[in-house]
Backbone as JSON, one array per atom type, in Angstrom:
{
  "sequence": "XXXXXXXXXXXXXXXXXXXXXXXXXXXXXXXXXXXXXXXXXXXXXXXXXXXXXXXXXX",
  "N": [[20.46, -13.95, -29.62], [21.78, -13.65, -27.03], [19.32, -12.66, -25.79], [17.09, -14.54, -25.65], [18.74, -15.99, -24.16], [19.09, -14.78, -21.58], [15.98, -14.83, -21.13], [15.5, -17.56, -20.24], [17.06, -17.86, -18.21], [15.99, -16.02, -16.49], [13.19, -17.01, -15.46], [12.25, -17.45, -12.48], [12.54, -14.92, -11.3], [9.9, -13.32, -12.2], [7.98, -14.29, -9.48], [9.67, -14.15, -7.03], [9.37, -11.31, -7.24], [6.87, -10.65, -7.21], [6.55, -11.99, -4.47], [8.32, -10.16, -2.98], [7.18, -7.58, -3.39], [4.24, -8.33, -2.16], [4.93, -9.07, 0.08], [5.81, -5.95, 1.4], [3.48, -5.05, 0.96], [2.08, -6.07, 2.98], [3.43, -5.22, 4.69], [3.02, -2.56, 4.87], [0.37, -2.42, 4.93], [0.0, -2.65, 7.85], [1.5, -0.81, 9.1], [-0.2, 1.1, 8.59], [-3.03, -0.09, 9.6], [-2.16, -0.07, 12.57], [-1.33, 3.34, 12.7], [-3.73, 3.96, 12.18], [-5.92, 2.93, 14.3], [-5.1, 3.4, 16.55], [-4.45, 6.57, 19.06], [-4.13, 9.01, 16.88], [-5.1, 8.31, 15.0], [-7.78, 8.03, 15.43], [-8.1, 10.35, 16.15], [-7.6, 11.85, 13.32], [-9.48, 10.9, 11.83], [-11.34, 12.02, 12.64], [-11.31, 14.84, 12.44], [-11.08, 14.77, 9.39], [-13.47, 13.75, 8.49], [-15.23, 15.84, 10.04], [-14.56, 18.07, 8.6], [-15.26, 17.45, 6.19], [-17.93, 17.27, 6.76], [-18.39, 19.95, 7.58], [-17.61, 21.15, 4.28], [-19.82, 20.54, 2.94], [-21.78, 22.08, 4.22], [-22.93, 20.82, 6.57]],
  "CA": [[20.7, -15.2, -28.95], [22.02, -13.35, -25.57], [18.53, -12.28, -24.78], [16.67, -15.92, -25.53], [19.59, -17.24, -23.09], [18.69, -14.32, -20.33], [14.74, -15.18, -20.74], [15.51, -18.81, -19.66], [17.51, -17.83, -16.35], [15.06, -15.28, -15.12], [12.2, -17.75, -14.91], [11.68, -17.27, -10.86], [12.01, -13.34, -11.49], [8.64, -13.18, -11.66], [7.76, -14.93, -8.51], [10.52, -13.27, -6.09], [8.87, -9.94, -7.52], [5.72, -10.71, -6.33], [7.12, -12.13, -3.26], [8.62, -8.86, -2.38], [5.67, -6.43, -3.42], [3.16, -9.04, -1.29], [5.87, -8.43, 1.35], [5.42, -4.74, 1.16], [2.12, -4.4, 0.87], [1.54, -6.38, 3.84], [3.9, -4.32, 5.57], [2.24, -1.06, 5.01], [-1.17, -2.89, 5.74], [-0.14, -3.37, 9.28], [1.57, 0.14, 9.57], [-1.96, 1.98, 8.41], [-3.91, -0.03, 10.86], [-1.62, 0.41, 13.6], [-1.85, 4.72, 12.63], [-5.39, 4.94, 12.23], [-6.42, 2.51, 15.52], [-4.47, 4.43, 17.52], [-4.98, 7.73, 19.33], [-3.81, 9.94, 16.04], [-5.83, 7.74, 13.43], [-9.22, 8.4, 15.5], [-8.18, 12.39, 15.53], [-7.08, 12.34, 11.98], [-10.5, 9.98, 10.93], [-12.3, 12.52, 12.88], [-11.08, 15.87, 11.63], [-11.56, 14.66, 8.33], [-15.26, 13.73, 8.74], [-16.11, 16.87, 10.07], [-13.88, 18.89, 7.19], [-16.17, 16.81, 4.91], [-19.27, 17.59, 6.77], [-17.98, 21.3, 6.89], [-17.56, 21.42, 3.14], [-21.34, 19.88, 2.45], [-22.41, 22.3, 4.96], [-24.08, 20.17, 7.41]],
  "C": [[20.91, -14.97, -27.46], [20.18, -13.48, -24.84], [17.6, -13.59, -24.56], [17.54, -16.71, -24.18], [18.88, -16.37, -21.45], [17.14, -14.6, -19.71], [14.51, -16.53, -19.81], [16.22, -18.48, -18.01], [16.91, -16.63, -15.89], [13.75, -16.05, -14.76], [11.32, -17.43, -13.93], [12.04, -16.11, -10.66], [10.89, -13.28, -10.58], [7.9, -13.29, -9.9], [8.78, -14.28, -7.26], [9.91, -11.78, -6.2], [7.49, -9.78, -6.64], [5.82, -11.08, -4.9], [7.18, -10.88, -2.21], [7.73, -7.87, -2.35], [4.57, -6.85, -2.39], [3.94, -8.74, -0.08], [5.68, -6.83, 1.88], [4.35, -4.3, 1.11], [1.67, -4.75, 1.94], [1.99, -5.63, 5.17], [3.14, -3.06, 6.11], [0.79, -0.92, 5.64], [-0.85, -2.49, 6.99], [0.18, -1.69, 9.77], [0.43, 1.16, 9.58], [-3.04, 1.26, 9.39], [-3.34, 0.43, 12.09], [-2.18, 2.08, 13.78], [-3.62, 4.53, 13.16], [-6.53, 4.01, 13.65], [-6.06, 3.24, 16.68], [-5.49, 5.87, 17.83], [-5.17, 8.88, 17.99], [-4.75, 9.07, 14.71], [-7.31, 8.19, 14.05], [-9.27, 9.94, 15.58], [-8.34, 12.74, 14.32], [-8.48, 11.83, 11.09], [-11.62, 11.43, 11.48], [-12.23, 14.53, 12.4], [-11.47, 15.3, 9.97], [-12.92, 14.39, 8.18], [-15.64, 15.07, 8.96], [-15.56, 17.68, 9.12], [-14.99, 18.54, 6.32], [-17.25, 17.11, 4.95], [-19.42, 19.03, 6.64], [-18.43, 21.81, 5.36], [-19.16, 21.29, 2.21], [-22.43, 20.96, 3.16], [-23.38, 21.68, 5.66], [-23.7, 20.13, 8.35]]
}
């Protein structure tokens, strides 16, 4: 009977959950463009390209 009573008052759980994760994800969005527009995201985009072309030998 407790847990039927706790299902009814979490309802808007759900919805605050997603809230917060959509919050968070949008966060991190913004911090990964920021990095990789920057000076250290076109070093770090460009070492990795040539590592890659390295590895393919080309």
């Amino acid at each position: 009977m407790a847990k039927a009573h706790l299902r009814k008052n979490e309802k808007g759980i759900t919805t605050a959950e997603y809230a917060v994760g959509t919050a968070a994800g949008a966060g991190l969005a913004g911090l990964l463009y920021k990095l990789l527009t920057g000076g250290f995201g076109n070093d770090l985009l460009n070492r990795l390209f040539q590592h890659v072309l390295g590895l393919l030998g080309i």
